[in-house]
Amino acid sequence: MNNENNPNTGSAPYAQDAFASPSSQKSLSQWLSYLESIHPSAIDMGLDRVKAVANAMALSLSQSLVITVAGTNGKGTTCRLLEQAMLSQGKSVAVYSSPHLTDYRERVRYNGELPPADEFVNAFEFVESARKDTGGEPITLTYFEFGTLAAMKMMQSWAVDVVILEVGLGGRLDATNIIDPDLAVITTIDLDHQDWLGNTREKIAREKAGIMRKNGNAVVGDLFPPSSLYDVTNELQANVRWATQDFVTVVASDYSEWSWKGKRNSYTSLPYPKIPLQNASTALAALELLDLLPEEHVVRDIIENTTMPGRQQTISESPLVVVDVAHNPQATTAMQDWLGRYDVSQMRVVVGMLKDKSIAETLAPLSALNAKWYVASTSGPRGCNAEVLENALVNAGTTIENIETFQDVTSAYQRALADYQTGELILVFGSFVTVADVLAEQN
């Protein structure tokens, strides 16, 4: 059931929309460079500017069923399974997600495929015109805000049955939240982006709960929701399905299968998914609440075949290489769990991270692995030196003899490949940019 991302695809029946222009002044890559230059900050919290431009665009997704997905981890894979389930029922589906790994067009999927570059170019031109046409000085938009409005304009022109929006950061003040969802999904809540969202799970939960609406539908996949989340849902009188209360999972001891039980439906002996289990469970709860669960044999097929680039992704069998974008403590704690499914003699771990992440706490759950570590520096203003990762691992108990530092991810990965022996596993994680560098090596 899973549609693979094909960067060269252009075969989908894209709508000829009213905002397309006959000749574009900029290519997609030129537009992306321009978007990076027009706002002094990567993040500028608040919805007033985005709403003003959206109004100038006459932006509306009211013709579609809208699902908005927030959470610290698991947003992308939850969106993916929801998408596959909707497509299996013959519905037209558009998904907006971020960040991308190797191609900006990954941020928008239309019926499982990547739109052609000119669709983005036309939408960017439309947003640019609208932000300069609001009656005063041009409204400033961040890279993410501009891209979000463009994606929504594309979705509006396609008039799809279902729109799935992945929140970029937080929820309450994220650009995706200018649209009222028919269903709000919160996957997990953990400490991340603390400068913007708060330094406790209680505060972060309130920000993520901002995607919920008064008397609206919601699904919460976090196994231990902060009390503030219950407070918000009570204030909103929302119709909520809670993990462990309204839907539960039971996993076989050898991870070969699992069962799921919701309010009205239950499945036994399901195939173990290729995405994080709790995200698959949360997606099933969302489908049940919407009364859009496919037939049981289709559910099994979707769970068995749904994958997501950069999430528990096997990119090579020999040597065995698995990549994952895990970059916070919650994600690596889960990683410690799913790595148990691999029967290998030793792991060779390639890691590169960004300096604004909780590095020590993120690496700690994996410090006891039987592994040789290849730690790499990452570049750019958020880049982190390999020595910082090395110190964090040593402080967590990893012996210095098992750690080697590199100036970049590519060098670290190439050394791990050179050292690889049959029966081992090469694991790559730490950041989207780290995984992207390794995926680029595969092409």
Coordinates of C-alpha atoms in Angstrom, one line a residue:
M1 CA 0.0 0.0 0.0
N2 CA 2.9 2.3 0.6
N3 CA 3.8 4.8 -2.2
E4 CA 7.5 5.4 -2.4
N5 CA 8.7 9.0 -2.7
N6 CA 10.0 9.3 -6.3
P7 CA 11.8 12.7 -6.8
N8 CA 11.3 12.4 -10.6
T9 CA 7.6 11.7 -10.5
G10 CA 5.3 14.0 -12.3
S11 CA 2.6 11.6 -13.5
A12 CA -0.1 12.4 -10.9
P13 CA -3.1 14.3 -12.4
Y14 CA -2.3 17.7 -10.9
A15 CA -5.0 20.3 -11.2
Q16 CA -4.5 23.1 -13.6
D17 CA -5.1 25.8 -11.0
A18 CA -6.0 29.5 -11.2
F19 CA -2.9 30.7 -9.5
A20 CA -0.5 29.2 -12.0
S21 CA 1.5 31.8 -14.0
P22 CA 2.5 31.3 -17.6
S23 CA 6.2 31.9 -17.0
S24 CA 8.1 31.8 -13.7
Q25 CA 10.9 34.3 -12.9
K26 CA 12.7 32.0 -10.4
S27 CA 13.4 28.2 -10.3
L28 CA 12.5 26.3 -7.1
S29 CA 16.1 26.4 -5.9
Q30 CA 16.2 30.2 -6.5
W31 CA 12.9 30.6 -4.6
L32 CA 14.3 28.6 -1.6
S33 CA 17.4 30.7 -1.5
Y34 CA 15.2 33.8 -1.6
L35 CA 13.0 32.5 1.3
E36 CA 16.0 32.1 3.5
S37 CA 16.9 35.7 2.9
I38 CA 13.7 37.6 3.5
H39 CA 13.3 37.2 7.3
P40 CA 16.0 37.8 9.9
S41 CA 15.0 34.8 12.1
A42 CA 14.4 31.2 11.4
I43 CA 11.6 31.2 14.0
D44 CA 9.2 34.1 14.7
M45 CA 6.4 32.8 16.9
G46 CA 2.9 34.2 16.4
L47 CA 0.1 33.9 13.9
D48 CA -0.9 37.5 13.1
R49 CA 1.4 37.9 10.1
V50 CA 0.6 34.5 8.7
K51 CA -3.2 35.0 9.1
A52 CA -3.0 38.4 7.4
V53 CA -1.3 36.9 4.3
A54 CA -3.7 33.9 4.3
N55 CA -6.6 36.3 4.3
A56 CA -5.1 38.2 1.3
M57 CA -4.8 34.8 -0.4
A58 CA -8.4 33.9 0.3
L59 CA -6.9 30.7 1.7
S60 CA -9.4 28.0 2.9
L61 CA -9.3 24.3 3.3
S62 CA -12.9 24.0 4.4
Q63 CA -13.7 21.7 1.5
S64 CA -11.4 19.0 3.0
L65 CA -11.3 16.9 6.1
V66 CA -8.3 18.4 8.0
I67 CA -6.2 16.4 10.4
T68 CA -3.5 18.3 12.3
V69 CA -0.7 16.3 14.0
A70 CA 1.5 17.7 16.7
G71 CA 4.1 16.1 19.0
T72 CA 7.7 15.9 20.0
N73 CA 8.3 12.6 18.1
G74 CA 6.3 10.5 15.7
K75 CA 4.5 13.2 13.7
G76 CA 5.8 12.2 10.3
T77 CA 5.2 8.4 10.7
T78 CA 1.7 9.0 12.1
C79 CA 0.8 11.2 9.2
R80 CA 2.2 8.6 6.8
L81 CA 0.0 5.8 8.1
L82 CA -3.1 8.0 8.1
E83 CA -2.3 8.9 4.5
Q84 CA -1.9 5.3 3.4
A85 CA -5.2 4.4 5.1
M86 CA -7.1 7.2 3.4
L87 CA -5.6 6.3 0.0
S88 CA -6.6 2.7 0.5
Q89 CA -10.2 3.9 0.6
G90 CA -10.0 5.8 -2.7
K91 CA -9.7 9.2 -1.1
S92 CA -7.6 12.0 -2.5
V93 CA -5.0 13.1 0.1
A94 CA -2.5 15.9 0.6
V95 CA 0.1 15.9 3.3
Y96 CA 2.3 18.7 4.5
S97 CA 5.3 17.8 6.7
S98 CA 8.8 19.0 7.6
P99 CA 11.7 19.1 7.5
H100 CA 12.7 17.4 4.3
L101 CA 15.7 15.1 3.9
T102 CA 17.1 15.5 0.4
D103 CA 14.4 17.3 -1.7
Y104 CA 12.3 20.3 -0.6
R105 CA 9.3 18.7 -2.5
E106 CA 9.2 16.0 0.2
R107 CA 7.3 18.6 2.3
V108 CA 4.2 18.1 0.3
R109 CA 2.7 14.8 -0.9
Y110 CA -0.3 14.6 -3.3
N111 CA -1.9 11.2 -3.4
G112 CA 1.4 9.8 -2.2
E113 CA 3.6 11.5 -4.8
L114 CA 5.8 14.5 -4.8
P115 CA 4.4 17.4 -6.8
P116 CA 6.5 18.9 -9.7
A117 CA 8.7 21.8 -8.9
D118 CA 6.6 24.2 -10.9
E119 CA 3.7 23.6 -8.6
F120 CA 5.8 25.0 -5.7
V121 CA 7.1 27.9 -7.8
N122 CA 3.5 29.0 -8.8
A123 CA 2.4 28.8 -5.1
F124 CA 5.5 30.8 -3.9
E125 CA 4.7 33.5 -6.5
F126 CA 1.1 33.6 -5.2
V127 CA 2.2 34.0 -1.6
E128 CA 4.8 36.6 -2.5
S129 CA 2.2 38.7 -4.3
A130 CA -0.2 38.3 -1.3
R131 CA 2.3 39.3 1.3
K132 CA 3.1 42.5 -0.6
D133 CA -0.6 43.3 -1.2
T134 CA -2.0 43.7 2.3
G135 CA -2.3 47.5 2.2
G136 CA 1.0 48.5 3.9
E137 CA 4.6 47.4 4.1
P138 CA 5.2 43.8 2.9
I139 CA 4.5 41.3 5.7
T140 CA 7.6 39.4 6.7
L141 CA 7.4 35.6 6.7
T142 CA 9.9 33.0 7.9
Y143 CA 11.0 30.2 5.6
F144 CA 8.6 27.8 7.3
E145 CA 5.7 30.2 7.3
F146 CA 6.1 31.0 3.6
G147 CA 6.4 27.3 2.7
T148 CA 3.3 26.5 4.9
L149 CA 1.1 29.0 3.1
A150 CA 2.4 27.8 -0.3
A151 CA 1.6 24.2 0.6
M152 CA -1.9 25.1 1.8
K153 CA -2.5 27.0 -1.5
M154 CA -1.5 24.0 -3.4
M155 CA -3.9 21.8 -1.4
Q156 CA -6.7 24.3 -1.8
S157 CA -6.3 24.2 -5.6
W158 CA -6.3 20.3 -5.6
A159 CA -9.6 20.3 -3.5
V160 CA -8.5 17.0 -1.9
D161 CA -10.8 14.9 0.3
V162 CA -8.3 14.8 3.2
V163 CA -5.6 17.3 4.3
I164 CA -3.0 16.1 6.8
L165 CA -0.9 18.9 8.4
E166 CA 2.2 18.2 10.4
V167 CA 3.0 20.9 12.9
G168 CA 6.5 22.3 12.6
L169 CA 7.2 23.5 16.2
G170 CA 4.8 23.3 19.2
G171 CA 1.3 23.8 18.0
R172 CA -0.5 26.9 19.4
L173 CA 1.7 29.4 17.5
D174 CA 2.7 27.2 14.6
A175 CA 1.8 28.4 11.1
T176 CA -0.2 25.3 10.5
N177 CA -2.6 26.3 13.3
I178 CA -4.3 29.0 11.2
I179 CA -6.5 26.2 9.9
D180 CA -9.2 24.7 12.2
P181 CA -8.7 20.9 12.1
D182 CA -11.5 18.4 12.2
L183 CA -9.2 16.2 14.2
A184 CA -6.2 17.2 16.4
V185 CA -3.6 14.4 17.0
I186 CA -0.8 14.7 19.6
T187 CA 1.7 11.9 19.4
T188 CA 4.2 12.4 22.2
I189 CA 5.3 15.2 24.6
D190 CA 8.9 15.6 25.7
L191 CA 11.5 18.2 26.2
D192 CA 12.5 19.8 22.9
H193 CA 12.7 23.3 21.5
Q194 CA 12.7 24.5 25.1
D195 CA 13.7 28.1 24.3
W196 CA 10.4 28.4 22.5
L197 CA 8.0 26.0 24.2
G198 CA 9.0 26.0 27.8
N199 CA 11.3 23.9 30.0
T200 CA 8.8 21.4 31.4
R201 CA 6.5 18.8 29.9
E202 CA 3.5 20.6 31.4
K203 CA 4.3 23.8 29.6
I204 CA 5.1 22.0 26.3
A205 CA 1.9 20.1 26.5
R206 CA -0.1 23.3 26.7
E207 CA 1.6 24.6 23.5
K208 CA 0.9 21.4 21.6
A209 CA -2.7 21.3 22.8
G210 CA -3.1 24.7 21.0
I211 CA -4.1 22.7 17.9
M212 CA -7.3 21.5 19.7
R213 CA -10.6 23.3 19.3
K214 CA -13.6 23.9 21.5
N215 CA -15.8 20.8 21.4
G216 CA -13.4 19.4 18.8
N217 CA -12.1 15.8 18.3
A218 CA -8.6 14.8 19.5
V219 CA -6.4 11.8 19.9
V220 CA -3.5 11.7 22.3
G221 CA -0.9 9.0 21.8
D222 CA 1.4 9.9 24.7
L223 CA 1.5 7.1 27.2
F224 CA 1.9 9.4 30.2
P225 CA 0.2 12.8 29.3
P226 CA 1.1 15.7 31.6
S227 CA -1.8 16.9 33.8
S228 CA -1.9 20.2 31.9
L229 CA -3.1 18.3 28.8
Y230 CA -6.1 17.0 30.8
D231 CA -6.7 20.6 32.0
V232 CA -6.8 22.0 28.4
T233 CA -9.0 19.2 27.1
N234 CA -11.4 19.8 30.0
E235 CA -11.5 23.5 29.3
L236 CA -12.2 22.9 25.7
Q237 CA -14.7 20.1 26.4
A238 CA -13.0 18.2 23.7
N239 CA -13.9 14.7 22.6
V240 CA -10.5 12.9 23.3
R241 CA -9.3 9.4 22.8
W242 CA -6.4 8.7 25.2
A243 CA -3.7 6.1 24.8
T244 CA -3.9 3.3 27.5
Q245 CA -7.5 4.4 28.3
D246 CA -9.3 4.4 25.0
F247 CA -6.8 2.4 22.8
V248 CA -4.2 -0.1 23.9
T249 CA -1.4 -2.2 22.4
V250 CA 0.0 -5.5 23.5
V251 CA 3.3 -6.6 22.0
A252 CA 4.6 -10.2 21.7
S253 CA 7.8 -10.8 23.7
D254 CA 9.8 -11.4 20.5
Y255 CA 8.4 -8.3 18.7
S256 CA 7.0 -10.6 16.0
E257 CA 3.4 -9.3 16.3
W258 CA 1.1 -7.1 18.3
S259 CA -2.6 -6.5 19.0
W260 CA -4.6 -3.3 19.2
K261 CA -7.9 -2.6 20.9
G262 CA -9.8 0.6 20.5
K263 CA -13.3 1.8 21.5
R264 CA -15.2 -0.3 19.0
N265 CA -12.5 -2.2 17.0
S266 CA -9.8 -4.7 17.9
Y267 CA -7.1 -6.6 15.9
T268 CA -4.9 -9.5 17.0
S269 CA -1.7 -10.8 15.5
L270 CA -0.9 -7.7 13.6
P271 CA 2.5 -7.6 11.7
Y272 CA 5.1 -5.6 13.6
P273 CA 5.2 -2.2 11.8
K274 CA 8.2 -0.6 10.1
I275 CA 7.4 2.7 11.9
P276 CA 7.3 3.2 15.7
L277 CA 4.6 1.0 17.2
Q278 CA 2.9 3.7 19.3
N279 CA 2.6 6.0 16.2
A280 CA 0.8 3.2 14.3
S281 CA -1.5 2.7 17.3
T282 CA -2.2 6.4 17.5
A283 CA -3.0 6.5 13.8
L284 CA -5.5 3.6 14.2
A285 CA -7.2 5.5 17.0
A286 CA -7.5 8.6 14.8
L287 CA -9.1 6.5 12.0
E288 CA -11.5 4.9 14.4
L289 CA -12.6 8.2 15.9
L290 CA -13.3 9.5 12.3
D291 CA -15.0 6.2 11.5
L292 CA -12.5 5.7 8.7
L293 CA -10.8 2.5 9.6
P294 CA -10.4 0.3 6.4
E295 CA -11.3 -3.3 6.3
E296 CA -9.2 -5.6 8.5
H297 CA -7.1 -7.1 5.7
V298 CA -6.3 -3.7 4.4
V299 CA -5.3 -2.5 8.0
R300 CA -2.9 -5.4 8.1
D301 CA -1.5 -4.6 4.7
I302 CA -1.0 -1.0 5.5
I303 CA 0.8 -1.7 8.8
E304 CA 3.1 -4.2 7.2
N305 CA 4.1 -2.0 4.3
T306 CA 4.0 1.6 5.5
T307 CA 7.5 3.1 5.8
M308 CA 8.9 6.6 6.1
P309 CA 12.3 7.8 4.8
G310 CA 14.7 8.3 7.7
R311 CA 12.7 6.5 10.3
Q312 CA 14.0 3.1 11.2
Q313 CA 14.9 2.9 7.5
T314 CA 17.1 0.0 6.2
I315 CA 19.1 1.5 3.4
S316 CA 21.4 -1.5 2.8
E317 CA 21.2 -5.2 3.7
S318 CA 24.8 -6.0 3.0
P319 CA 26.3 -4.2 4.8
L320 CA 23.3 -3.8 7.1
V321 CA 22.7 -0.1 7.5
V322 CA 19.8 1.5 9.4
V323 CA 19.2 5.2 9.6
D324 CA 16.9 7.2 11.9
V325 CA 16.4 10.9 12.5
A326 CA 16.2 10.4 16.3
H327 CA 17.5 13.6 18.0
N328 CA 16.1 13.8 21.5
P329 CA 16.0 11.7 24.6
Q330 CA 12.5 10.3 24.0
A331 CA 13.5 9.1 20.5
T332 CA 16.7 7.4 21.6
T333 CA 15.0 5.7 24.5
A334 CA 12.6 4.3 22.0
M335 CA 15.5 3.4 19.7
Q336 CA 17.2 1.4 22.5
D337 CA 14.0 -0.6 22.5
W338 CA 13.6 -1.3 18.8
L339 CA 17.3 -2.0 18.3
G340 CA 16.6 -5.1 20.4
R341 CA 15.0 -6.7 17.3
Y342 CA 18.4 -6.9 15.5
D343 CA 20.5 -10.0 16.3
V344 CA 23.9 -8.6 15.5
S345 CA 27.4 -9.2 16.9
Q346 CA 28.3 -5.5 17.2
M347 CA 27.0 -2.1 16.1
R348 CA 29.0 0.7 14.4
V349 CA 27.2 3.9 15.3
V350 CA 27.5 7.1 13.2
V351 CA 26.1 10.1 15.0
G352 CA 26.0 13.8 14.3
M353 CA 23.8 16.3 16.2
L354 CA 22.9 20.0 16.4
K355 CA 24.2 22.0 19.3
D356 CA 20.8 23.2 20.5
K357 CA 19.7 19.7 21.3
S358 CA 19.9 17.9 24.7
I359 CA 23.0 16.1 23.6
A360 CA 24.0 14.3 26.9
E361 CA 20.5 13.2 27.6
T362 CA 20.0 12.0 24.0
L363 CA 23.1 9.9 23.9
A364 CA 22.8 8.4 27.4
P365 CA 20.2 5.7 26.6
L366 CA 22.6 4.3 23.9
S367 CA 25.9 4.6 25.8
A368 CA 25.7 0.9 26.9
L369 CA 25.4 -0.5 23.4
N370 CA 28.1 -3.0 22.3
A371 CA 29.2 -0.5 19.7
K372 CA 32.1 1.3 18.1
W373 CA 31.1 5.0 17.8
Y374 CA 31.9 7.3 14.8
V375 CA 31.0 10.8 16.0
A376 CA 30.9 13.6 13.5
S377 CA 30.9 17.4 13.5
T378 CA 27.9 19.0 11.7
S379 CA 28.2 22.3 9.9
G380 CA 26.2 25.5 9.8
P381 CA 25.2 27.9 12.6
R382 CA 23.5 25.1 14.6
G383 CA 26.3 22.6 14.0
C384 CA 28.0 20.8 16.8
N385 CA 31.6 19.7 17.1
A386 CA 32.3 16.0 17.4
E387 CA 34.3 16.5 20.6
V388 CA 31.1 17.6 22.4
L389 CA 29.5 14.3 21.5
E390 CA 32.6 12.4 22.4
N391 CA 32.6 14.0 25.9
A392 CA 28.9 13.2 26.4
L393 CA 29.5 9.6 25.6
V394 CA 32.5 9.3 27.8
N395 CA 30.6 10.9 30.7
A396 CA 27.8 8.4 30.1
G397 CA 30.3 5.5 30.5
T398 CA 31.5 4.7 26.9
T399 CA 35.2 3.9 26.8
I400 CA 37.3 6.4 24.8
E401 CA 38.8 3.5 22.9
N402 CA 35.4 2.9 21.3
I403 CA 35.0 6.4 20.0
E404 CA 36.5 8.0 16.9
T405 CA 35.8 11.6 15.9
F406 CA 35.4 13.0 12.4
Q407 CA 35.1 16.4 10.8
D408 CA 31.9 15.6 8.9
V409 CA 29.2 12.9 8.7
T410 CA 30.3 11.6 5.3
S411 CA 33.8 10.8 6.6
A412 CA 32.5 9.1 9.7
Y413 CA 30.1 7.0 7.6
Q414 CA 32.8 6.0 5.1
R415 CA 35.0 4.8 7.9
A416 CA 32.2 2.8 9.4
L417 CA 31.6 1.1 6.1
A418 CA 35.3 0.3 5.7
D419 CA 35.4 -1.2 9.2
Y420 CA 32.2 -3.2 8.8
Q421 CA 32.3 -7.0 9.3
T422 CA 29.6 -9.5 8.5
G423 CA 27.0 -9.9 11.2
E424 CA 27.3 -6.3 12.4
L425 CA 24.8 -3.3 12.1
I426 CA 25.7 0.2 11.1
L427 CA 23.3 2.7 12.8
V428 CA 23.1 6.3 11.7
F429 CA 21.2 8.9 13.8
G430 CA 21.2 12.2 15.5
S431 CA 19.6 14.7 13.1
F432 CA 17.8 15.1 9.8
V433 CA 21.0 16.6 8.4
T434 CA 23.0 13.6 9.5
V435 CA 20.6 11.2 7.8
A436 CA 20.4 13.3 4.7
D437 CA 24.2 13.3 4.3
V438 CA 24.2 9.5 4.5
L439 CA 21.3 9.1 2.1
A440 CA 23.1 11.4 -0.3
E441 CA 26.0 8.9 -0.2
Q442 CA 23.6 6.1 -1.3
N443 CA 22.6 8.0 -4.5

